C-alpha positions as protocol buffer text, in pm:
chain_id: "A"
residue {
  index: 1
  type: MET
  ca { x: 10223 y: 9057 z: 11893 }
}
residue {
  index: 2
  type: ALA
  ca { x: 10056 y: 8951 z: 12206 }
}
residue {
  index: 3
  type: SER
  ca { x: 9691 y: 9038 z: 12149 }
}
residue {
  index: 4
  type: PRO
  ca { x: 9357 y: 8968 z: 12336 }
}
residue {
  index: 5
  type: TYR
  ca { x: 9187 y: 9001 z: 12012 }
}
residue {
  index: 6
  type: SER
  ca { x: 9101 y: 8702 z: 11760 }
}
residue {
  index: 7
  type: ARG
  ca { x: 9197 y: 8787 z: 11398 }
}
residue {
  index: 8
  type: SER
  ca { x: 8892 y: 8918 z: 11236 }
}
residue {
  index: 9
  type: GLU
  ca { x: 8842 y: 8811 z: 10868 }
}
residue {
  index: 10
  type: PRO
  ca { x: 8809 y: 9082 z: 10592 }
}
residue {
  index: 11
  type: TYR
  ca { x: 8464 y: 9194 z: 10518 }
}
residue {
  index: 12
  type: ALA
  ca { x: 8586 y: 9341 z: 10179 }
}
residue {
  index: 13
  type: GLN
  ca { x: 8887 y: 9301 z: 9950 }
}
residue {
  index: 14
  type: GLY
  ca { x: 8988 y: 9354 z: 9593 }
}
residue {
  index: 15
  type: LEU
  ca { x: 9264 y: 9448 z: 9340 }
}
residue {
  index: 16
  type: LEU
  ca { x: 9274 y: 9829 z: 9294 }
}
residue {
  index: 17
  type: ASP
  ca { x: 9426 y: 9929 z: 8962 }
}
residue {
  index: 18
  type: VAL
  ca { x: 9678 y: 10203 z: 9046 }
}
residue {
  index: 19
  type: GLY
  ca { x: 9819 y: 10258 z: 8688 }
}
residue {
  index: 20
  type: ASP
  ca { x: 10147 y: 10127 z: 8533 }
}
residue {
  index: 21
  type: GLY
  ca { x: 9982 y: 9804 z: 8469 }
}
residue {
  index: 22
  type: GLN
  ca { x: 9989 y: 9722 z: 8862 }
}
residue {
  index: 23
  type: LEU
  ca { x: 9698 y: 9593 z: 9045 }
}
residue {
  index: 24
  type: ILE
  ca { x: 9725 y: 9628 z: 9434 }
}
residue {
  index: 25
  type: HIS
  ca { x: 9560 y: 9369 z: 9648 }
}
residue {
  index: 26
  type: TRP
  ca { x: 9364 y: 9535 z: 9962 }
}
residue {
  index: 27
  type: GLU
  ca { x: 9150 y: 9413 z: 10229 }
}
residue {
  index: 28
  type: VAL
  ca { x: 8946 y: 9568 z: 10524 }
}
residue {
  index: 29
  type: SER
  ca { x: 8831 y: 9391 z: 10850 }
}
residue {
  index: 30
  type: GLY
  ca { x: 8696 y: 9506 z: 11187 }
}
residue {
  index: 31
  type: ASN
  ca { x: 8422 y: 9756 z: 11211 }
}
residue {
  index: 32
  type: PRO
  ca { x: 8314 y: 9935 z: 10899 }
}
residue {
  index: 33
  type: GLU
  ca { x: 8237 y: 10232 z: 11115 }
}
residue {
  index: 34
  type: GLY
  ca { x: 8561 y: 10219 z: 11324 }
}
residue {
  index: 35
  type: LYS
  ca { x: 8883 y: 10425 z: 11324 }
}
residue {
  index: 36
  type: PRO
  ca { x: 9072 y: 10369 z: 11020 }
}
residue {
  index: 37
  type: VAL
  ca { x: 9416 y: 10235 z: 11044 }
}
residue {
  index: 38
  type: VAL
  ca { x: 9620 y: 10122 z: 10760 }
}
residue {
  index: 39
  type: CYS
  ca { x: 9901 y: 9861 z: 10800 }
}
residue {
  index: 40
  type: VAL
  ca { x: 10209 y: 9928 z: 10619 }
}
residue {
  index: 41
  type: HIS
  ca { x: 10431 y: 9619 z: 10564 }
}
residue {
  index: 42
  type: GLY
  ca { x: 10808 y: 9583 z: 10547 }
}
residue {
  index: 43
  type: GLY
  ca { x: 11068 y: 9442 z: 10336 }
}
residue {
  index: 44
  type: PRO
  ca { x: 11029 y: 9633 z: 10083 }
}
residue {
  index: 45
  type: GLY
  ca { x: 10842 y: 9330 z: 9920 }
}
residue {
  index: 46
  type: SER
  ca { x: 10740 y: 9135 z: 10230 }
}
residue {
  index: 47
  type: GLY
  ca { x: 10367 y: 9144 z: 10169 }
}
residue {
  index: 48
  type: GLY
  ca { x: 10132 y: 9235 z: 10430 }
}
residue {
  index: 49
  type: SER
  ca { x: 10122 y: 8984 z: 10723 }
}
residue {
  index: 50
  type: ARG
  ca { x: 9747 y: 8900 z: 10785 }
}
residue {
  index: 51
  type: GLY
  ca { x: 9808 y: 8837 z: 11139 }
}
residue {
  index: 52
  type: SER
  ca { x: 9881 y: 9188 z: 11215 }
}
residue {
  index: 53
  type: ARG
  ca { x: 9492 y: 9228 z: 11207 }
}
residue {
  index: 54
  type: LYS
  ca { x: 9471 y: 9066 z: 11544 }
}
residue {
  index: 55
  type: GLY
  ca { x: 9644 y: 9352 z: 11729 }
}
residue {
  index: 56
  type: PHE
  ca { x: 9361 y: 9575 z: 11665 }
}
residue {
  index: 57
  type: ASP
  ca { x: 9001 y: 9559 z: 11859 }
}
residue {
  index: 58
  type: PRO
  ca { x: 8764 y: 9454 z: 11571 }
}
residue {
  index: 59
  type: GLU
  ca { x: 8493 y: 9669 z: 11733 }
}
residue {
  index: 60
  type: LEU
  ca { x: 8675 y: 9981 z: 11743 }
}
residue {
  index: 61
  type: TYR
  ca { x: 8905 y: 9974 z: 11439 }
}
residue {
  index: 62
  type: ARG
  ca { x: 8854 y: 9961 z: 11069 }
}
residue {
  index: 63
  type: VAL
  ca { x: 9177 y: 9791 z: 10959 }
}
residue {
  index: 64
  type: VAL
  ca { x: 9313 y: 9831 z: 10595 }
}
residue {
  index: 65
  type: MET
  ca { x: 9591 y: 9596 z: 10482 }
}
residue {
  index: 66
  type: PHE
  ca { x: 9757 y: 9620 z: 10133 }
}
residue {
  index: 67
  type: ASP
  ca { x: 10035 y: 9445 z: 9946 }
}
residue {
  index: 68
  type: GLN
  ca { x: 10276 y: 9704 z: 9813 }
}
residue {
  index: 69
  type: ARG
  ca { x: 10367 y: 9668 z: 9426 }
}
residue {
  index: 70
  type: GLY
  ca { x: 10498 y: 9339 z: 9312 }
}
residue {
  index: 71
  type: CYS
  ca { x: 10456 y: 9117 z: 9625 }
}
residue {
  index: 72
  type: GLY
  ca { x: 10204 y: 8935 z: 9824 }
}
residue {
  index: 73
  type: GLU
  ca { x: 9868 y: 8912 z: 9616 }
}
residue {
  index: 74
  type: SER
  ca { x: 9954 y: 9224 z: 9413 }
}
residue {
  index: 75
  type: LEU
  ca { x: 9984 y: 9167 z: 9039 }
}
residue {
  index: 76
  type: PRO
  ca { x: 10231 y: 9133 z: 8852 }
}
residue {
  index: 77
  type: HIS
  ca { x: 10448 y: 8959 z: 9093 }
}
residue {
  index: 78
  type: ALA
  ca { x: 10808 y: 9057 z: 9106 }
}
residue {
  index: 79
  type: SER
  ca { x: 10917 y: 8694 z: 9112 }
}
residue {
  index: 80
  type: ASP
  ca { x: 10866 y: 8706 z: 8731 }
}
residue {
  index: 81
  type: PRO
  ca { x: 11192 y: 8825 z: 8576 }
}
residue {
  index: 82
  type: GLY
  ca { x: 10982 y: 8971 z: 8307 }
}
residue {
  index: 83
  type: VAL
  ca { x: 10813 y: 9223 z: 8544 }
}
residue {
  index: 84
  type: SER
  ca { x: 10987 y: 9545 z: 8538 }
}
residue {
  index: 85
  type: LEU
  ca { x: 11049 y: 9739 z: 8869 }
}
residue {
  index: 86
  type: ALA
  ca { x: 11084 y: 10062 z: 8702 }
}
residue {
  index: 87
  type: GLU
  ca { x: 10744 y: 10177 z: 8822 }
}
residue {
  index: 88
  type: ASN
  ca { x: 10807 y: 10042 z: 9167 }
}
residue {
  index: 89
  type: THR
  ca { x: 10970 y: 10320 z: 9372 }
}
residue {
  index: 90
  type: THR
  ca { x: 10875 y: 10502 z: 9707 }
}
residue {
  index: 91
  type: GLU
  ca { x: 10691 y: 10772 z: 9507 }
}
residue {
  index: 92
  type: HIS
  ca { x: 10475 y: 10516 z: 9340 }
}
residue {
  index: 93
  type: LEU
  ca { x: 10390 y: 10363 z: 9669 }
}
residue {
  index: 94
  type: ILE
  ca { x: 10296 y: 10695 z: 9833 }
}
residue {
  index: 95
  type: ALA
  ca { x: 10051 y: 10766 z: 9541 }
}
residue {
  index: 96
  type: ASP
  ca { x: 9932 y: 10413 z: 9581 }
}
residue {
  index: 97
  type: MET
  ca { x: 9827 y: 10462 z: 9954 }
}
residue {
  index: 98
  type: GLU
  ca { x: 9657 y: 10780 z: 9843 }
}
residue {
  index: 99
  type: ARG
  ca { x: 9457 y: 10615 z: 9574 }
}
residue {
  index: 100
  type: LEU
  ca { x: 9364 y: 10316 z: 9823 }
}
residue {
  index: 101
  type: ARG
  ca { x: 9255 y: 10595 z: 10089 }
}
residue {
  index: 102
  type: GLU
  ca { x: 9031 y: 10752 z: 9830 }
}
residue {
  index: 103
  type: HIS
  ca { x: 8884 y: 10436 z: 9692 }
}
residue {
  index: 104
  type: LEU
  ca { x: 8789 y: 10320 z: 10036 }
}
residue {
  index: 105
  type: GLY
  ca { x: 8633 y: 10667 z: 10108 }
}
residue {
  index: 106
  type: ILE
  ca { x: 8862 y: 10737 z: 10410 }
}
residue {
  index: 107
  type: GLU
  ca { x: 8945 y: 11099 z: 10516 }
}
residue {
  index: 108
  type: ARG
  ca { x: 9205 y: 11034 z: 10745 }
}
residue {
  index: 109
  type: TRP
  ca { x: 9364 y: 10729 z: 10906 }
}
residue {
  index: 110
  type: MET
  ca { x: 9631 y: 10607 z: 11155 }
}
residue {
  index: 111
  type: LEU
  ca { x: 9943 y: 10445 z: 11000 }
}
residue {
  index: 112
  type: TYR
  ca { x: 10101 y: 10135 z: 11168 }
}
residue {
  index: 113
  type: GLY
  ca { x: 10390 y: 9935 z: 11063 }
}
residue {
  index: 114
  type: GLY
  ca { x: 10768 y: 9905 z: 11095 }
}
residue {
  index: 115
  type: SER
  ca { x: 11116 y: 9807 z: 10955 }
}
residue {
  index: 116
  type: TRP
  ca { x: 11112 y: 9926 z: 10594 }
}
residue {
  index: 117
  type: GLY
  ca { x: 10735 y: 10015 z: 10639 }
}
residue {
  index: 118
  type: SER
  ca { x: 10859 y: 10281 z: 10862 }
}
residue {
  index: 119
  type: THR
  ca { x: 11031 y: 10452 z: 10580 }
}
residue {
  index: 120
  type: LEU
  ca { x: 10705 y: 10432 z: 10371 }
}
residue {
  index: 121
  type: ILE
  ca { x: 10511 y: 10572 z: 10665 }
}
residue {
  index: 122
  type: LEU
  ca { x: 10716 y: 10853 z: 10723 }
}
residue {
  index: 123
  type: ALA
  ca { x: 10750 y: 10955 z: 10346 }
}
residue {
  index: 124
  type: TYR
  ca { x: 10363 y: 10920 z: 10318 }
}
residue {
  index: 125
  type: ALA
  ca { x: 10308 y: 11135 z: 10627 }
}
residue {
  index: 126
  type: GLU
  ca { x: 10544 y: 11398 z: 10548 }
}
residue {
  index: 127
  type: ARG
  ca { x: 10381 y: 11423 z: 10188 }
}
residue {
  index: 128
  type: HIS
  ca { x: 10003 y: 11405 z: 10336 }
}
residue {
  index: 129
  type: PRO
  ca { x: 10028 y: 11503 z: 10693 }
}
residue {
  index: 130
  type: GLU
  ca { x: 9668 y: 11636 z: 10673 }
}
residue {
  index: 131
  type: ARG
  ca { x: 9567 y: 11284 z: 10619 }
}
residue {
  index: 132
  type: VAL
  ca { x: 9730 y: 11121 z: 10924 }
}
residue {
  index: 133
  type: THR
  ca { x: 9565 y: 11102 z: 11276 }
}
residue {
  index: 134
  type: GLU
  ca { x: 9834 y: 10895 z: 11478 }
}
residue {
  index: 135
  type: ILE
  ca { x: 10128 y: 10689 z: 11398 }
}
residue {
  index: 136
  type: VAL
  ca { x: 10286 y: 10354 z: 11547 }
}
residue {
  index: 137
  type: ILE
  ca { x: 10612 y: 10243 z: 11425 }
}
residue {
  index: 138
  type: VAL
  ca { x: 10796 y: 9931 z: 11525 }
}
residue {
  index: 139
  type: GLY
  ca { x: 11137 y: 9929 z: 11428 }
}
residue {
  index: 140
  type: VAL
  ca { x: 11243 y: 10268 z: 11303 }
}
residue {
  index: 141
  type: THR
  ca { x: 11426 y: 10292 z: 10969 }
}
residue {
  index: 142
  type: THR
  ca { x: 11471 y: 10580 z: 10713 }
}
residue {
  index: 143
  type: THR
  ca { x: 11683 y: 10401 z: 10438 }
}
residue {
  index: 144
  type: ARG
  ca { x: 11963 y: 10641 z: 10442 }
}
residue {
  index: 145
  type: PRO
  ca { x: 12273 y: 10507 z: 10279 }
}
residue {
  index: 146
  type: GLU
  ca { x: 12447 y: 10489 z: 10597 }
}
residue {
  index: 147
  type: GLU
  ca { x: 12172 y: 10259 z: 10745 }
}
residue {
  index: 148
  type: THR
  ca { x: 12193 y: 10044 z: 10435 }
}
residue {
  index: 149
  type: ASP
  ca { x: 12575 y: 10024 z: 10427 }
}
residue {
  index: 150
  type: TRP
  ca { x: 12571 y: 9928 z: 10798 }
}
residue {
  index: 151
  type: LEU
  ca { x: 12314 y: 9634 z: 10736 }
}
residue {
  index: 152
  type: TYR
  ca { x: 12503 y: 9509 z: 10422 }
}
residue {
  index: 153
  type: ARG
  ca { x: 12843 y: 9579 z: 10528 }
}
residue {
  index: 154
  type: GLY
  ca { x: 12916 y: 9724 z: 10869 }
}
residue {
  index: 155
  type: VAL
  ca { x: 12730 y: 9468 z: 11081 }
}
residue {
  index: 156
  type: GLY
  ca { x: 12947 y: 9218 z: 10921 }
}
residue {
  index: 157
  type: ARG
  ca { x: 13223 y: 9302 z: 11200 }
}
residue {
  index: 158
  type: LEU
  ca { x: 12969 y: 9125 z: 11456 }
}
residue {
  index: 159
  type: VAL
  ca { x: 12911 y: 8828 z: 11236 }
}
residue {
  index: 160
  type: PRO
  ca { x: 13198 y: 8794 z: 11002 }
}
residue {
  index: 161
  type: GLY
  ca { x: 13145 y: 8435 z: 10897 }
}
residue {
  index: 162
  type: PRO
  ca { x: 12807 y: 8479 z: 10748 }
}
residue {
  index: 163
  type: TRP
  ca { x: 12901 y: 8844 z: 10591 }
}
residue {
  index: 164
  type: GLU
  ca { x: 13193 y: 8681 z: 10428 }
}
residue {
  index: 165
  type: ALA
  ca { x: 12955 y: 8420 z: 10267 }
}
residue {
  index: 166
  type: PHE
  ca { x: 12714 y: 8685 z: 10160 }
}
residue {
  index: 167
  type: ARG
  ca { x: 12992 y: 8875 z: 9994 }
}
residue {
  index: 168
  type: ASP
  ca { x: 13175 y: 8591 z: 9853 }
}
residue {
  index: 169
  type: ALA
  ca { x: 12850 y: 8459 z: 9687 }
}
residue {
  index: 170
  type: LEU
  ca { x: 12911 y: 8747 z: 9441 }
}
residue {
  index: 171
  type: PRO
  ca { x: 13137 y: 8737 z: 9139 }
}
residue {
  index: 172
  type: PRO
  ca { x: 13485 y: 8835 z: 9250 }
}
residue {
  index: 173
  type: GLU
  ca { x: 13480 y: 9161 z: 9072 }
}
residue {
  index: 174
  type: ASP
  ca { x: 13180 y: 9284 z: 9268 }
}
residue {
  index: 175
  type: ARG
  ca { x: 13303 y: 9184 z: 9626 }
}
residue {
  index: 176
  type: ASP
  ca { x: 13470 y: 9513 z: 9691 }
}
residue {
  index: 177
  type: GLY
  ca { x: 13205 y: 9749 z: 9550 }
}
residue {
  index: 178
  type: ASP
  ca { x: 12831 y: 9804 z: 9610 }
}
residue {
  index: 179
  type: LEU
  ca { x: 12725 y: 9467 z: 9732 }
}
residue {
  index: 180
  type: VAL
  ca { x: 12349 y: 9564 z: 9718 }
}
residue {
  index: 181
  type: ALA
  ca { x: 12376 y: 9684 z: 9365 }
}
residue {
  index: 182
  type: ALA
  ca { x: 12566 y: 9366 z: 9277 }
}
residue {
  index: 183
  type: TYR
  ca { x: 12293 y: 9140 z: 9414 }
}
residue {
  index: 184
  type: SER
  ca { x: 12019 y: 9342 z: 9228 }
}
residue {
  index: 185
  type: ARG
  ca { x: 12210 y: 9261 z: 8907 }
}
residue {
  index: 186
  type: LEU
  ca { x: 12191 y: 8874 z: 9004 }
}
residue {
  index: 187
  type: LEU
  ca { x: 11836 y: 8912 z: 9109 }
}
residue {
  index: 188
  type: ASN
  ca { x: 11754 y: 9039 z: 8762 }
}
residue {
  index: 189
  type: SER
  ca { x: 11942 y: 8767 z: 8581 }
}
residue {
  index: 190
  type: THR
  ca { x: 11771 y: 8593 z: 8293 }
}
residue {
  index: 191
  type: ASP
  ca { x: 11903 y: 8277 z: 8447 }
}
residue {
  index: 192
  type: GLU
  ca { x: 11642 y: 8131 z: 8702 }
}
residue {
  index: 193
  type: ALA
  ca { x: 11909 y: 7938 z: 8882 }
}
residue {
  index: 194
  type: VAL
  ca { x: 12109 y: 8261 z: 8924 }
}
residue {
  index: 195
  type: ARG
  ca { x: 11815 y: 8440 z: 9066 }
}
residue {
  index: 196
  type: ALA
  ca { x: 11709 y: 8169 z: 9317 }
}
residue {
  index: 197
  type: LYS
  ca { x: 12071 y: 8139 z: 9447 }
}
residue {
  index: 198
  type: ALA
  ca { x: 12105 y: 8512 z: 9492 }
}
residue {
  index: 199
  type: ALA
  ca { x: 11756 y: 8524 z: 9673 }
}
residue {
  index: 200
  type: ARG
  ca { x: 11872 y: 8235 z: 9897 }
}
residue {
  index: 201
  type: ASP
  ca { x: 12201 y: 8400 z: 9981 }
}
residue {
  index: 202
  type: TRP
  ca { x: 12035 y: 8744 z: 10042 }
}
residue {
  index: 203
  type: CYS
  ca { x: 11795 y: 8601 z: 10283 }
}
residue {
  index: 204
  type: THR
  ca { x: 12069 y: 8366 z: 10442 }
}
residue {
  index: 205
  type: TRP
  ca { x: 12252 y: 8695 z: 10537 }
}
residue {
  index: 206
  type: GLU
  ca { x: 11933 y: 8868 z: 10668 }
}
residue {
  index: 207
  type: ASP
  ca { x: 11867 y: 8569 z: 10888 }
}
residue {
  index: 208
  type: ALA
  ca { x: 12237 y: 8578 z: 11010 }
}
residue {
  index: 209
  type: VAL
  ca { x: 12179 y: 8944 z: 11151 }
}
residue {
  index: 210
  type: ILE
  ca { x: 11873 y: 8844 z: 11351 }
}
residue {
  index: 211
  type: ALA
  ca { x: 11998 y: 8480 z: 11461 }
}
residue {
  index: 212
  type: HIS
  ca { x: 12059 y: 8605 z: 11814 }
}
residue {
  index: 213
  type: GLU
  ca { x: 11693 y: 8704 z: 11874 }
}
residue {
  index: 214
  type: SER
  ca { x: 11574 y: 8402 z: 12057 }
}
residue {
  index: 215
  type: LEU
  ca { x: 11266 y: 8615 z: 12179 }
}
residue {
  index: 216
  type: GLY
  ca { x: 11157 y: 8710 z: 11842 }
}
residue {
  index: 217
  type: LYS
  ca { x: 11165 y: 8505 z: 11518 }
}
residue {
  index: 218
  type: PRO
  ca { x: 11517 y: 8394 z: 11397 }
}
residue {
  index: 219
  type: GLY
  ca { x: 11507 y: 8259 z: 11050 }
}
residue {
  index: 220
  type: ALA
  ca { x: 11223 y: 8497 z: 10943 }
}
residue {
  index: 221
  type: TYR
  ca { x: 11345 y: 8601 z: 10625 }
}
residue {
  index: 222
  type: SER
  ca { x: 11402 y: 8270 z: 10465 }
}
residue {
  index: 223
  type: ASP
  ca { x: 11086 y: 8129 z: 10593 }
}
residue {
  index: 224
  type: ARG
  ca { x: 10859 y: 8189 z: 10274 }
}
residue {
  index: 225
  type: ALA
  ca { x: 10783 y: 8019 z: 9945 }
}
residue {
  index: 226
  type: ASP
  ca { x: 11029 y: 8035 z: 9669 }
}
residue {
  index: 227
  type: ASP
  ca { x: 10824 y: 8287 z: 9473 }
}
residue {
  index: 228
  type: ALA
  ca { x: 10798 y: 8527 z: 9765 }
}
residue {
  index: 229
  type: LEU
  ca { x: 11155 y: 8458 z: 9857 }
}
residue {
  index: 230
  type: ILE
  ca { x: 11276 y: 8591 z: 9515 }
}
residue {
  index: 231
  type: ALA
  ca { x: 11021 y: 8885 z: 9495 }
}
residue {
  index: 232
  type: PHE
  ca { x: 11128 y: 8997 z: 9862 }
}
residue {
  index: 233
  type: ALA
  ca { x: 11499 y: 9012 z: 9765 }
}
residue {
  index: 234
  type: ARG
  ca { x: 11464 y: 9147 z: 9422 }
}
residue {
  index: 235
  type: ILE
  ca { x: 11258 y: 9434 z: 9554 }
}
residue {
  index: 236
  type: CYS
  ca { x: 11474 y: 9485 z: 9861 }
}
residue {
  index: 237
  type: ALA
  ca { x: 11789 y: 9514 z: 9643 }
}
residue {
  index: 238
  type: HIS
  ca { x: 11614 y: 9735 z: 9404 }
}
residue {
  index: 239
  type: TYR
  ca { x: 11499 y: 9978 z: 9663 }
}
residue {
  index: 240
  type: PHE
  ca { x: 11824 y: 9976 z: 9880 }
}
residue {
  index: 241
  type: SER
  ca { x: 12039 y: 10000 z: 9559 }
}
residue {
  index: 242
  type: HIS
  ca { x: 11864 y: 10347 z: 9484 }
}
residue {
  index: 243
  type: ASP
  ca { x: 11856 y: 10469 z: 9868 }
}
residue {
  index: 244
  type: ALA
  ca { x: 11466 y: 10441 z: 9820 }
}
residue {
  index: 245
  type: TRP
  ca { x: 11477 y: 10743 z: 9594 }
}
residue {
  index: 246
  type: LEU
  ca { x: 11510 y: 10980 z: 9889 }
}
residue {
  index: 247
  type: GLU
  ca { x: 11772 y: 11248 z: 9948 }
}
residue {
  index: 248
  type: ASP
  ca { x: 12022 y: 11151 z: 10235 }
}
residue {
  index: 249
  type: GLY
  ca { x: 11853 y: 11241 z: 10568 }
}
residue {
  index: 250
  type: GLN
  ca { x: 11525 y: 11360 z: 10375 }
}
residue {
  index: 251
  type: LEU
  ca { x: 11290 y: 11203 z: 10625 }
}
residue {
  index: 252
  type: LEU
  ca { x: 11473 y: 11355 z: 10926 }
}
residue {
  index: 253
  type: ARG
  ca { x: 11503 y: 11682 z: 10757 }
}
residue {
  index: 254
  type: ASP
  ca { x: 11132 y: 11714 z: 10687 }
}
residue {
  index: 255
  type: ALA
  ca { x: 11017 y: 11566 z: 11024 }
}
residue {
  index: 256
  type: HIS
  ca { x: 10884 y: 11926 z: 11102 }
}
residue {
  index: 257
  type: ARG
  ca { x: 10583 y: 11832 z: 10875 }
}
residue {
  index: 258
  type: LEU
  ca { x: 10477 y: 11581 z: 11116 }
}
residue {
  index: 259
  type: ALA
  ca { x: 10409 y: 11840 z: 11393 }
}
residue {
  index: 260
  type: GLY
  ca { x: 10095 y: 11767 z: 11560 }
}
residue {
  index: 261
  type: ILE
  ca { x: 10068 y: 11411 z: 11481 }
}
residue {
  index: 262
  type: PRO
  ca { x: 10095 y: 11209 z: 11796 }
}
residue {
  index: 263
  type: ALA
  ca { x: 10316 y: 10887 z: 11749 }
}
residue {
  index: 264
  type: VAL
  ca { x: 10471 y: 10607 z: 11945 }
}
residue {
  index: 265
  type: LEU
  ca { x: 10812 y: 10492 z: 11813 }
}
residue {
  index: 266
  type: ILE
  ca { x: 10909 y: 10127 z: 11954 }
}
residue {
  index: 267
  type: HIS
  ca { x: 11264 y: 9998 z: 11893 }
}
residue {
  index: 268
  type: GLY
  ca { x: 11457 y: 9704 z: 12021 }
}
residue {
  index: 269
  type: ARG
  ca { x: 11788 y: 9777 z: 12198 }
}
residue {
  index: 270
  type: LEU
  ca { x: 11910 y: 9452 z: 12067 }
}
residue {
  index: 271
  type: ASP
  ca { x: 11833 y: 9523 z: 11691 }
}
residue {
  index: 272
  type: LEU
  ca { x: 12162 y: 9477 z: 11501 }
}
residue {
  index: 273
  type: GLY
  ca { x: 12036 y: 9524 z: 11156 }
}
residue {
  index: 274
  type: SER
  ca { x: 11853 y: 9871 z: 11237 }
}
residue {
  index: 275
  type: PRO
  ca { x: 12039 y: 10004 z: 11534 }
}
residue {
  index: 276
  type: LEU
  ca { x: 11876 y: 10239 z: 11774 }
}
residue {
  index: 277
  type: THR
  ca { x: 12043 y: 10573 z: 11640 }
}
residue {
  index: 278
  type: THR
  ca { x: 11786 y: 10624 z: 11386 }
}
residue {
  index: 279
  type: ALA
  ca { x: 11478 y: 10598 z: 11615 }
}
residue {
  index: 280
  type: TRP
  ca { x: 11678 y: 10817 z: 11855 }
}
residue {
  index: 281
  type: GLU
  ca { x: 11731 y: 11080 z: 11612 }
}
residue {
  index: 282
  type: LEU
  ca { x: 11381 y: 11084 z: 11478 }
}
residue {
  index: 283
  type: ALA
  ca { x: 11227 y: 11126 z: 11834 }
}
residue {
  index: 284
  type: LYS
  ca { x: 11480 y: 11425 z: 11868 }
}
residue {
  index: 285
  type: VAL
  ca { x: 11327 y: 11624 z: 11586 }
}
residue {
  index: 286
  type: TRP
  ca { x: 10965 y: 11515 z: 11623 }
}
residue {
  index: 287
  type: PRO
  ca { x: 10844 y: 11640 z: 11951 }
}
residue {
  index: 288
  type: ASP
  ca { x: 10500 y: 11459 z: 11917 }
}
residue {
  index: 289
  type: ALA
  ca { x: 10664 y: 11119 z: 11902 }
}
residue {
  index: 290
  type: GLU
  ca { x: 10737 y: 10915 z: 12216 }
}
residue {
  index: 291
  type: LEU
  ca { x: 11018 y: 10675 z: 12184 }
}
residue {
  index: 292
  type: GLN
  ca { x: 11002 y: 10356 z: 12382 }
}
residue {
  index: 293
  type: VAL
  ca { x: 11316 y: 10134 z: 12382 }
}
residue {
  index: 294
  type: ILE
  ca { x: 11267 y: 9768 z: 12459 }
}
residue {
  index: 295
  type: ASP
  ca { x: 11560 y: 9604 z: 12619 }
}
residue {
  index: 296
  type: ASP
  ca { x: 11516 y: 9264 z: 12553 }
}
residue {
  index: 297
  type: SER
  ca { x: 11403 y: 9300 z: 12167 }
}
residue {
  index: 298
  type: GLY
  ca { x: 11584 y: 9290 z: 11842 }
}
residue {
  index: 299
  type: HIS
  ca { x: 11421 y: 9359 z: 11497 }
}
residue {
  index: 300
  type: THR
  ca { x: 11182 y: 9069 z: 11518 }
}
residue {
  index: 301
  type: GLY
  ca { x: 11031 y: 9156 z: 11846 }
}
residue {
  index: 302
  type: SER
  ca { x: 10991 y: 8989 z: 12190 }
}
residue {
  index: 303
  type: PRO
  ca { x: 10691 y: 8953 z: 12438 }
}
residue {
  index: 304
  type: ALA
  ca { x: 10779 y: 9291 z: 12597 }
}
residue {
  index: 305
  type: MET
  ca { x: 10771 y: 9465 z: 12258 }
}
residue {
  index: 306
  type: GLY
  ca { x: 10451 y: 9301 z: 12162 }
}
residue {
  index: 307
  type: GLN
  ca { x: 10297 y: 9429 z: 12492 }
}
residue {
  index: 308
  type: ALA
  ca { x: 10425 y: 9771 z: 12406 }
}
residue {
  index: 309
  type: VAL
  ca { x: 10286 y: 9772 z: 12059 }
}
residue {
  index: 310
  type: GLN
  ca { x: 9932 y: 9659 z: 12189 }
}
residue {
  index: 311
  type: ARG
  ca { x: 9947 y: 9957 z: 12449 }
}
residue {
  index: 312
  type: ALA
  ca { x: 10013 y: 10186 z: 12180 }
}
residue {
  index: 313
  type: ILE
  ca { x: 9743 y: 10055 z: 11949 }
}
residue {
  index: 314
  type: GLU
  ca { x: 9496 y: 10066 z: 12232 }
}
residue {
  index: 315
  type: ARG
  ca { x: 9614 y: 10415 z: 12348 }
}
residue {
  index: 316
  type: PHE
  ca { x: 9513 y: 10568 z: 12003 }
}
residue {
  index: 317
  type: SER
  ca { x: 9163 y: 10366 z: 11992 }
}
residue {
  index: 318
  type: GLY
  ca { x: 9034 y: 10625 z: 12238 }
}
residue {
  index: 319
  type: ARG
  ca { x: 8987 y: 10333 z: 12501 }
}
residue {
  index: 320
  type: GLY
  ca { x: 9368 y: 10314 z: 12597 }
}
residue {
  index: 321
  type: ARG
  ca { x: 9465 y: 10196 z: 12918 }
}
């Protein structure tokens, strides 16, 4: 994100016990008396990008970052095959956000994030609209089955070679079925080599989908340490093979609960993995949301997208321009 601000270092951080043996890493930077905003990372399982802090004026914002269950600096880490993901669901993450809000003594906060993070943002805001002041989403997704099917099968029509490699990395008996569920089984294997190869194959496919994004960050998915790579792929496959434990179309159906919450939805027209359709459909059922389509951007952004994000953040700071 293009930003006039330097990245402020956290003035408070810790591990919050949220139950189920889970410790959620959190940190707060900026102005302790400023406008609270929580950054909701993508993936699922990516961990919070500390660089996101630089998008917020540290004099005006109180910036909260946290790592969702099983990733980043949260414990236990999902790269360990002995760590169960049974208590890692959308419902658990919504509850974790509420516990964190209460722990920090925040009455209401702004929500910022994108990609998978937008699914969690919408699910949280529809559950707790009274706790949300504004929302900025970059790259809208709702994790509907049709969105997952597109990302792991349909978009293969545009990049057939990499998609065939993604499919053929699975055992032959799994190649015509649910690819995401099949990868989830491999990523939970007791064989370390099997898990590592499945994670690399998963992220190689994710990178193929964004390979055309020369203005953004092609190769973004594989560009992480081995433990983070395995945790990311394992958590992704876990969530997507269960449709994020959401009813089909639930977030669009319940968008009426967002009435009165101003929002900016920013989406790249060149986003192959998360096509514009979902953002378009959300804007139609959420009158308080403004959709901004960035013509030269894909899923990983562009300078124009960065500028749009910065304007949205500044608008909600109370000192917008």
